[in-house]
PDB file of C-alpha atoms in Angstrom:
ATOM      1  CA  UNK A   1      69.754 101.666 101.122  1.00  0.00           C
ATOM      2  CA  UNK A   2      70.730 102.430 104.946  1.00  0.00           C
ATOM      3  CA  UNK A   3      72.524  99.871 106.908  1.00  0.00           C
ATOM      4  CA  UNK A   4      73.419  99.880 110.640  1.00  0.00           C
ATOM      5  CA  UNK A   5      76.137  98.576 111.697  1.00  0.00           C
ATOM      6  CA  UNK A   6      76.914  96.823 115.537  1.00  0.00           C
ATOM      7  CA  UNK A   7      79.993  97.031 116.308  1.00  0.00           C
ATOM      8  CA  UNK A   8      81.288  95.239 119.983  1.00  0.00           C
ATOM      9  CA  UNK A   9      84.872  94.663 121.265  1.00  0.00           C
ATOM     10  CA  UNK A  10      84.890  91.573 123.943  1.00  0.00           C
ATOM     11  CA  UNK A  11      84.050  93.051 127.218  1.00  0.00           C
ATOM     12  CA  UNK A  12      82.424  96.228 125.914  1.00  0.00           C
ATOM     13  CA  UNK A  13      78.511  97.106 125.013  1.00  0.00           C
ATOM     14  CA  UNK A  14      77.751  96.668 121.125  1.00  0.00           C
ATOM     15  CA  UNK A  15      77.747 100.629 119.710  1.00  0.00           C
ATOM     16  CA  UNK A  16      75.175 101.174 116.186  1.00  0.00           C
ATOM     17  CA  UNK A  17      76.292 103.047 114.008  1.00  0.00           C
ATOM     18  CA  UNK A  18      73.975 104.463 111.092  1.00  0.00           C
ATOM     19  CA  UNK A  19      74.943 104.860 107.025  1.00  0.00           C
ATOM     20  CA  UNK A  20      73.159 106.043 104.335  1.00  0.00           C
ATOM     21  CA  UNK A  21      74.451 103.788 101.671  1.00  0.00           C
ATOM     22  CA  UNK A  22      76.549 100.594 101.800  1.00  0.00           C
ATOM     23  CA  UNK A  23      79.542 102.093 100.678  1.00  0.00           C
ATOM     24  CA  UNK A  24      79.610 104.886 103.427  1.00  0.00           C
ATOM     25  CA  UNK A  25      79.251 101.737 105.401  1.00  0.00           C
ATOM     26  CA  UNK A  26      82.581  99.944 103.609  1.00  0.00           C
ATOM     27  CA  UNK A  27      84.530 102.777 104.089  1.00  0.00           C
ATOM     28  CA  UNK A  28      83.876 103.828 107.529  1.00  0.00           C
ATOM     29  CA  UNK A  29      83.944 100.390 108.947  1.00  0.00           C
ATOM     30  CA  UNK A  30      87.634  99.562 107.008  1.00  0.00           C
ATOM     31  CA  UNK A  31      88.605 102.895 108.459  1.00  0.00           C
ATOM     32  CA  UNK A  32      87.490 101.576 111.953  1.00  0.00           C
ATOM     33  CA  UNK A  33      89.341  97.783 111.553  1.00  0.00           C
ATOM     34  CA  UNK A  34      92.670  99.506 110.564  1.00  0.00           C
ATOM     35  CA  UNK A  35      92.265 102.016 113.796  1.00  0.00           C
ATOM     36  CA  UNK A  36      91.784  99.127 115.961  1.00  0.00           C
ATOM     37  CA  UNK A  37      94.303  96.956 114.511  1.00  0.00           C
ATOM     38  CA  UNK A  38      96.916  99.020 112.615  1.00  0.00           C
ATOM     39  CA  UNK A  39      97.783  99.484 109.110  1.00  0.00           C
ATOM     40  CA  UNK A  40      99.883  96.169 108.841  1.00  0.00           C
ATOM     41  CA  UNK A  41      96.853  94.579 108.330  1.00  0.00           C
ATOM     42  CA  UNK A  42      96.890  92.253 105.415  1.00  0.00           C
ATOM     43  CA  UNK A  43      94.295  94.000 102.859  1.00  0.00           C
ATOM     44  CA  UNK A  44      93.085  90.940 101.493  1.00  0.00           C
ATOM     45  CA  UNK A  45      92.249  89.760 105.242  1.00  0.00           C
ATOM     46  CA  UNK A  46      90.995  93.486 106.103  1.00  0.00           C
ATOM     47  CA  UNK A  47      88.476  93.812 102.763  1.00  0.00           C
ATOM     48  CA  UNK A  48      86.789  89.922 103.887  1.00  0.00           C
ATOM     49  CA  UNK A  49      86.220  91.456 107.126  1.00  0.00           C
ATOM     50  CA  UNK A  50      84.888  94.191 105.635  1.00  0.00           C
ATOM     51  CA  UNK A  51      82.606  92.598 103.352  1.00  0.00           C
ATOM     52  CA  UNK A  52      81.549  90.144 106.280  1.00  0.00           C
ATOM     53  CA  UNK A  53      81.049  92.867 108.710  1.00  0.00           C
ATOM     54  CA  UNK A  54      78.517  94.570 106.385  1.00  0.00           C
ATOM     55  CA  UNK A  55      76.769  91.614 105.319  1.00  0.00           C
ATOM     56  CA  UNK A  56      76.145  90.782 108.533  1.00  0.00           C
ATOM     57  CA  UNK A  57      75.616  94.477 109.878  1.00  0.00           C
ATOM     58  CA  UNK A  58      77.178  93.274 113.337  1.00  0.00           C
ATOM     59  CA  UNK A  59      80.488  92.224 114.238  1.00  0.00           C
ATOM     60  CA  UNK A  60      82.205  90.783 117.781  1.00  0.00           C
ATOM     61  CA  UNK A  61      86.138  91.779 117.639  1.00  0.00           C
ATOM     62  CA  UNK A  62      88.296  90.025 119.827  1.00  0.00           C
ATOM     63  CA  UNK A  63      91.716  89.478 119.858  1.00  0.00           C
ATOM     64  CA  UNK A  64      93.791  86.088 119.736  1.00  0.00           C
ATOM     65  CA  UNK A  65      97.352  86.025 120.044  1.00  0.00           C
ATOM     66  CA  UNK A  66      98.378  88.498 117.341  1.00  0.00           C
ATOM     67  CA  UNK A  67      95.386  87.664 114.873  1.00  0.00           C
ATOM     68  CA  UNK A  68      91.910  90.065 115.530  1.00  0.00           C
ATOM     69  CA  UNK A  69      88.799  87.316 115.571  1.00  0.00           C
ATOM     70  CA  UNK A  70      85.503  88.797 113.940  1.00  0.00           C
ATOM     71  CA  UNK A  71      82.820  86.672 114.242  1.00  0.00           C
ATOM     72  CA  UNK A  72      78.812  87.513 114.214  1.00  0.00           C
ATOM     73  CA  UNK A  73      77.838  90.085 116.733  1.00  0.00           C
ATOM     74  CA  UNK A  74      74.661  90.666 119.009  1.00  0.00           C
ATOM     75  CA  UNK A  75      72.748  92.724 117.828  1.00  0.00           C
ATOM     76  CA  UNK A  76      70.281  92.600 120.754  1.00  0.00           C
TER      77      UNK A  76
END
């Protein structure tokens, strides 16, 4: 199954990005939260993002205080 993927940082245009499978989806987009946000990330907070982000195949980052916000993105 493909899946695209929005991804959108407050203040910045919403960017697709294309996967084959799910799982190339999972990885790349974990790979892309802990390049934003850095490796302290807790991984029980980073793989619920994850999962959200791919169920939802869009995502709006944003940052409060020192917690990242992910909530549903545009797609449009």
């Amino acid at each position: 199954m493909s899946v695209t993927i929005a991804r959108q940082w407050t203040g910045r245009r919403a960017r697709f990005h294309h996967y084959d499978t799910v799982e190339e989806a999972t990885e790349d987009t974990r790979d892309f939260i802990v390049r934003q946000v850095g490796e302290d990330i807790d991984p029980q907070r980073l793989e619920a993002i994850t999962r959200g982000v791919v169920d939802l195949h869009c995502m709006h980052l944003d940052y409060c205080g020192d917690n990242v916000v992910v909530e549903p993105g545009n797609a449009a």
